[in-house]
Amino acid sequence: MQAFINEYGGQMLTKSAEHLYISAIALGLGILVAVPLGILLTRLPKISNFVIGVASVLQTIPSLALLALMIPFFGVGKFPAIIALFIYSLLPILRNTYIGMKNVDRNYRDVAKGMGMTNLQSIFTVELPIAVPTIMAGIRLAAVYVIAWATLASYIGAGGLGDMIFSGLNNFQPPLIIAGTVPVILMALIVDLLLGFLEDRMTPAALRKEE
């Protein structure tokens, strides 16, 4: 074990940092775009199915095909990988935000309106806190997807733990494959646990008691 750490430890740390960097930016962009868009779609029912349908179609594009498609437009490296991973993160966050906001009991909206709240105040004060568990479930799912798919980003020179995995596969070095795979699994588990903790903190106390 000590020999394994001595040989691959430094590389594992460097590649893990690259992997986390790519994944975090892609997921962050996905949240910034998909959450507001999901909320907006609950107010625009005529186009909601179309927009979610487009996101669903993008999700079906094979990972390597999407990464290859990025090259003519953005070249190689981290930037095209982040764009591709951002696209993959959209659907689970968008869909869950839309469903979470849509499923808020209409009575809550009526009460907010009766209290003189504007539409925006109702969203942020009443509806969004109630929808938090559903939205966070989508974010957690997207996070696991992005971390897993980021391994393929090494094919376009983005770095990350995929470099170790595919180098091990190409050179028939099982220890190198393990050195790349284990951190990906641990990263996905830890991020999911942290987001689960954040979900608990963000969920209103009354809803936590009901659960």
GROMACS .gro file of C-alpha atoms in nm:
model
  211
    1MET     CA    1   0.000   0.000   0.000
    2GLN     CA    2   0.281   0.240   0.091
    3ALA     CA    3   0.456   0.166  -0.237
    4PHE     CA    4   0.131   0.235  -0.425
    5ILE     CA    5   0.088   0.572  -0.250
    6ASN     CA    6   0.453   0.663  -0.309
    7GLU     CA    7   0.423   0.589  -0.680
    8TYR     CA    8   0.080   0.733  -0.756
    9GLY     CA    9  -0.008   0.958  -0.461
   10GLY     CA   10   0.119   1.284  -0.608
   11GLN     CA   11  -0.039   1.219  -0.946
   12MET     CA   12  -0.370   1.124  -0.782
   13LEU     CA   13  -0.382   1.454  -0.593
   14THR     CA   14  -0.299   1.662  -0.901
   15LYS     CA   15  -0.546   1.484  -1.125
   16SER     CA   16  -0.816   1.488  -0.855
   17ALA     CA   17  -0.779   1.866  -0.828
   18GLU     CA   18  -0.814   1.900  -1.207
   19HIS     CA   19  -1.114   1.668  -1.207
   20LEU     CA   20  -1.286   1.858  -0.926
   21TYR     CA   21  -1.214   2.192  -1.094
   22ILE     CA   22  -1.373   2.086  -1.424
   23SER     CA   23  -1.672   1.924  -1.252
   24ALA     CA   24  -1.738   2.210  -1.010
   25ILE     CA   25  -1.741   2.478  -1.281
   26ALA     CA   26  -1.968   2.272  -1.509
   27LEU     CA   27  -2.208   2.195  -1.224
   28GLY     CA   28  -2.205   2.556  -1.103
   29LEU     CA   29  -2.294   2.681  -1.451
   30GLY     CA   30  -2.567   2.419  -1.473
   31ILE     CA   31  -2.720   2.539  -1.146
   32LEU     CA   32  -2.698   2.906  -1.248
   33VAL     CA   33  -2.880   2.837  -1.575
   34ALA     CA   34  -3.117   2.548  -1.499
   35VAL     CA   35  -3.265   2.662  -1.166
   36PRO     CA   36  -3.381   3.008  -1.286
   37LEU     CA   37  -3.496   2.856  -1.616
   38GLY     CA   38  -3.693   2.585  -1.435
   39ILE     CA   39  -3.864   2.848  -1.220
   40LEU     CA   40  -3.940   3.059  -1.528
   41LEU     CA   41  -4.094   2.762  -1.710
   42THR     CA   42  -4.353   2.719  -1.435
   43ARG     CA   43  -4.477   3.064  -1.538
   44LEU     CA   44  -4.459   2.982  -1.911
   45PRO     CA   45  -4.649   2.652  -1.947
   46LYS     CA   46  -4.682   2.686  -2.326
   47ILE     CA   47  -4.309   2.641  -2.384
   48SER     CA   48  -4.214   2.430  -2.081
   49ASN     CA   49  -4.254   2.093  -2.255
   50PHE     CA   50  -4.053   2.213  -2.555
   51VAL     CA   51  -3.760   2.344  -2.347
   52ILE     CA   52  -3.745   2.034  -2.127
   53GLY     CA   53  -3.770   1.822  -2.442
   54VAL     CA   54  -3.468   1.999  -2.593
   55ALA     CA   55  -3.271   1.939  -2.271
   56SER     CA   56  -3.374   1.572  -2.285
   57VAL     CA   57  -3.248   1.540  -2.643
   58LEU     CA   58  -2.912   1.694  -2.548
   59GLN     CA   59  -2.886   1.439  -2.267
   60THR     CA   60  -2.915   1.151  -2.516
   61ILE     CA   61  -2.608   1.257  -2.718
   62PRO     CA   62  -2.325   1.008  -2.646
   63SER     CA   63  -2.056   1.160  -2.426
   64LEU     CA   64  -1.767   1.108  -2.666
   65ALA     CA   65  -1.972   1.240  -2.958
   66LEU     CA   66  -2.054   1.559  -2.769
   67LEU     CA   67  -1.692   1.607  -2.666
   68ALA     CA   68  -1.582   1.555  -3.026
   69LEU     CA   69  -1.844   1.808  -3.139
   70MET     CA   70  -1.690   2.068  -2.909
   71ILE     CA   71  -1.349   2.051  -3.079
   72PRO     CA   72  -1.434   2.237  -3.405
   73PHE     CA   73  -1.591   2.521  -3.207
   74PHE     CA   74  -1.377   2.546  -2.893
   75GLY     CA   75  -1.064   2.342  -2.965
   76VAL     CA   76  -0.926   2.109  -2.699
   77GLY     CA   77  -0.860   2.148  -2.328
   78LYS     CA   78  -1.066   2.229  -2.023
   79PHE     CA   79  -1.302   2.485  -2.177
   80PRO     CA   80  -1.478   2.253  -2.427
   81ALA     CA   81  -1.494   1.982  -2.161
   82ILE     CA   82  -1.665   2.222  -1.919
   83ILE     CA   83  -1.916   2.324  -2.189
   84ALA     CA   84  -2.000   1.959  -2.264
   85LEU     CA   85  -2.038   1.870  -1.896
   86PHE     CA   86  -2.250   2.182  -1.842
   87ILE     CA   87  -2.488   2.062  -2.115
   88TYR     CA   88  -2.515   1.722  -1.947
   89SER     CA   89  -2.589   1.879  -1.609
   90LEU     CA   90  -2.888   2.079  -1.737
   91LEU     CA   91  -3.163   1.816  -1.763
   92PRO     CA   92  -3.174   1.673  -1.408
   93ILE     CA   93  -3.154   2.020  -1.250
   94LEU     CA   94  -3.402   2.179  -1.493
   95ARG     CA   95  -3.653   1.896  -1.469
   96ASN     CA   96  -3.641   1.873  -1.090
   97THR     CA   97  -3.666   2.250  -1.048
   98TYR     CA   98  -3.970   2.259  -1.275
   99ILE     CA   99  -4.136   1.963  -1.101
  100GLY     CA  100  -4.055   2.093  -0.753
  101MET     CA  101  -4.197   2.438  -0.822
  102LYS     CA  102  -4.496   2.299  -1.011
  103ASN     CA  103  -4.589   2.066  -0.725
  104VAL     CA  104  -4.607   2.343  -0.464
  105ASP     CA  105  -4.965   2.346  -0.333
  106ARG     CA  106  -5.163   2.622  -0.500
  107ASN     CA  107  -5.301   2.719  -0.157
  108TYR     CA  108  -4.956   2.845  -0.058
  109ARG     CA  109  -4.947   3.070  -0.363
  110ASP     CA  110  -5.297   3.199  -0.286
  111VAL     CA  111  -5.199   3.276   0.073
  112ALA     CA  112  -4.887   3.460  -0.046
  113LYS     CA  113  -5.097   3.658  -0.291
  114GLY     CA  114  -5.351   3.735  -0.019
  115MET     CA  115  -5.071   3.872   0.198
  116GLY     CA  116  -4.984   4.117  -0.078
  117MET     CA  117  -4.667   3.945  -0.199
  118THR     CA  118  -4.552   4.004  -0.553
  119ASN     CA  119  -4.491   3.708  -0.784
  120LEU     CA  120  -4.116   3.732  -0.719
  121GLN     CA  121  -4.165   3.750  -0.341
  122SER     CA  122  -4.391   3.445  -0.354
  123ILE     CA  123  -4.126   3.250  -0.545
  124PHE     CA  124  -3.837   3.326  -0.309
  125THR     CA  125  -4.026   3.337   0.021
  126VAL     CA  126  -4.282   3.060  -0.020
  127GLU     CA  127  -4.240   2.835  -0.324
  128LEU     CA  128  -3.863   2.794  -0.352
  129PRO     CA  129  -3.810   2.681   0.011
  130ILE     CA  130  -4.083   2.418  -0.033
  131ALA     CA  131  -3.930   2.297  -0.361
  132VAL     CA  132  -3.575   2.275  -0.219
  133PRO     CA  133  -3.571   1.895  -0.158
  134THR     CA  134  -3.676   1.821  -0.517
  135ILE     CA  135  -3.435   2.077  -0.665
  136MET     CA  136  -3.145   1.949  -0.455
  137ALA     CA  137  -3.221   1.592  -0.563
  138GLY     CA  138  -3.168   1.705  -0.923
  139ILE     CA  139  -2.847   1.886  -0.834
  140ARG     CA  140  -2.713   1.579  -0.651
  141LEU     CA  141  -2.791   1.360  -0.951
  142ALA     CA  142  -2.627   1.608  -1.188
  143ALA     CA  143  -2.318   1.624  -0.964
  144VAL     CA  144  -2.269   1.247  -0.977
  145TYR     CA  145  -2.323   1.247  -1.355
  146VAL     CA  146  -2.074   1.528  -1.411
  147ILE     CA  147  -1.803   1.374  -1.191
  148ALA     CA  148  -1.841   1.039  -1.368
  149TRP     CA  149  -1.849   1.184  -1.720
  150ALA     CA  150  -1.555   1.415  -1.651
  151THR     CA  151  -1.328   1.110  -1.684
  152LEU     CA  152  -1.395   1.116  -2.059
  153ALA     CA  153  -1.273   1.476  -2.079
  154SER     CA  154  -0.916   1.349  -2.092
  155TYR     CA  155  -0.983   1.247  -2.453
  156ILE     CA  156  -0.981   1.616  -2.551
  157GLY     CA  157  -0.687   1.715  -2.332
  158ALA     CA  158  -0.885   1.845  -2.034
  159GLY     CA  159  -0.688   1.644  -1.778
  160GLY     CA  160  -0.845   1.498  -1.469
  161LEU     CA  161  -0.851   1.143  -1.338
  162GLY     CA  162  -0.946   1.012  -1.681
  163ASP     CA  163  -0.581   1.060  -1.781
  164MET     CA  164  -0.477   0.796  -1.530
  165ILE     CA  165  -0.761   0.558  -1.612
  166PHE     CA  166  -0.709   0.560  -1.988
  167SER     CA  167  -0.331   0.558  -1.957
  168GLY     CA  168  -0.367   0.246  -1.743
  169LEU     CA  169  -0.601   0.087  -1.997
  170ASN     CA  170  -0.377   0.169  -2.293
  171ASN     CA  171  -0.061   0.042  -2.121
  172PHE     CA  172  -0.220  -0.253  -1.939
  173GLN     CA  173  -0.139  -0.115  -1.594
  174PRO     CA  174  -0.416  -0.216  -1.348
  175PRO     CA  175  -0.265  -0.017  -1.056
  176LEU     CA  176  -0.288   0.302  -1.263
  177ILE     CA  177  -0.652   0.224  -1.349
  178ILE     CA  178  -0.729   0.177  -0.979
  179ALA     CA  179  -0.541   0.496  -0.890
  180GLY     CA  180  -0.769   0.688  -1.126
  181THR     CA  181  -1.097   0.507  -1.057
  182VAL     CA  182  -1.102   0.506  -0.677
  183PRO     CA  183  -1.075   0.888  -0.641
  184VAL     CA  184  -1.362   0.932  -0.890
  185ILE     CA  185  -1.585   0.704  -0.683
  186LEU     CA  186  -1.485   0.869  -0.355
  187MET     CA  187  -1.532   1.217  -0.503
  188ALA     CA  188  -1.884   1.133  -0.623
  189LEU     CA  189  -1.979   0.985  -0.284
  190ILE     CA  190  -1.836   1.275  -0.082
  191VAL     CA  191  -1.995   1.542  -0.303
  192ASP     CA  192  -2.331   1.365  -0.281
  193LEU     CA  193  -2.305   1.348   0.099
  194LEU     CA  194  -2.212   1.718   0.122
  195LEU     CA  195  -2.499   1.818  -0.104
  196GLY     CA  196  -2.732   1.599   0.103
  197PHE     CA  197  -2.621   1.784   0.416
  198LEU     CA  198  -2.676   2.116   0.238
  199GLU     CA  199  -3.023   1.998   0.134
  200ASP     CA  200  -3.110   1.926   0.498
  201ARG     CA  201  -2.989   2.272   0.605
  202MET     CA  202  -3.185   2.446   0.327
  203THR     CA  203  -3.510   2.255   0.377
  204PRO     CA  204  -3.755   2.439   0.606
  205ALA     CA  205  -3.775   2.286   0.954
  206ALA     CA  206  -4.149   2.218   0.915
  207LEU     CA  207  -4.087   2.006   0.605
  208ARG     CA  208  -3.803   1.817   0.775
  209LYS     CA  209  -4.037   1.726   1.060
  210GLU     CA  210  -4.299   1.599   0.814
  211GLU     CA  211  -4.037   1.373   0.654
   0.00000   0.00000   0.00000
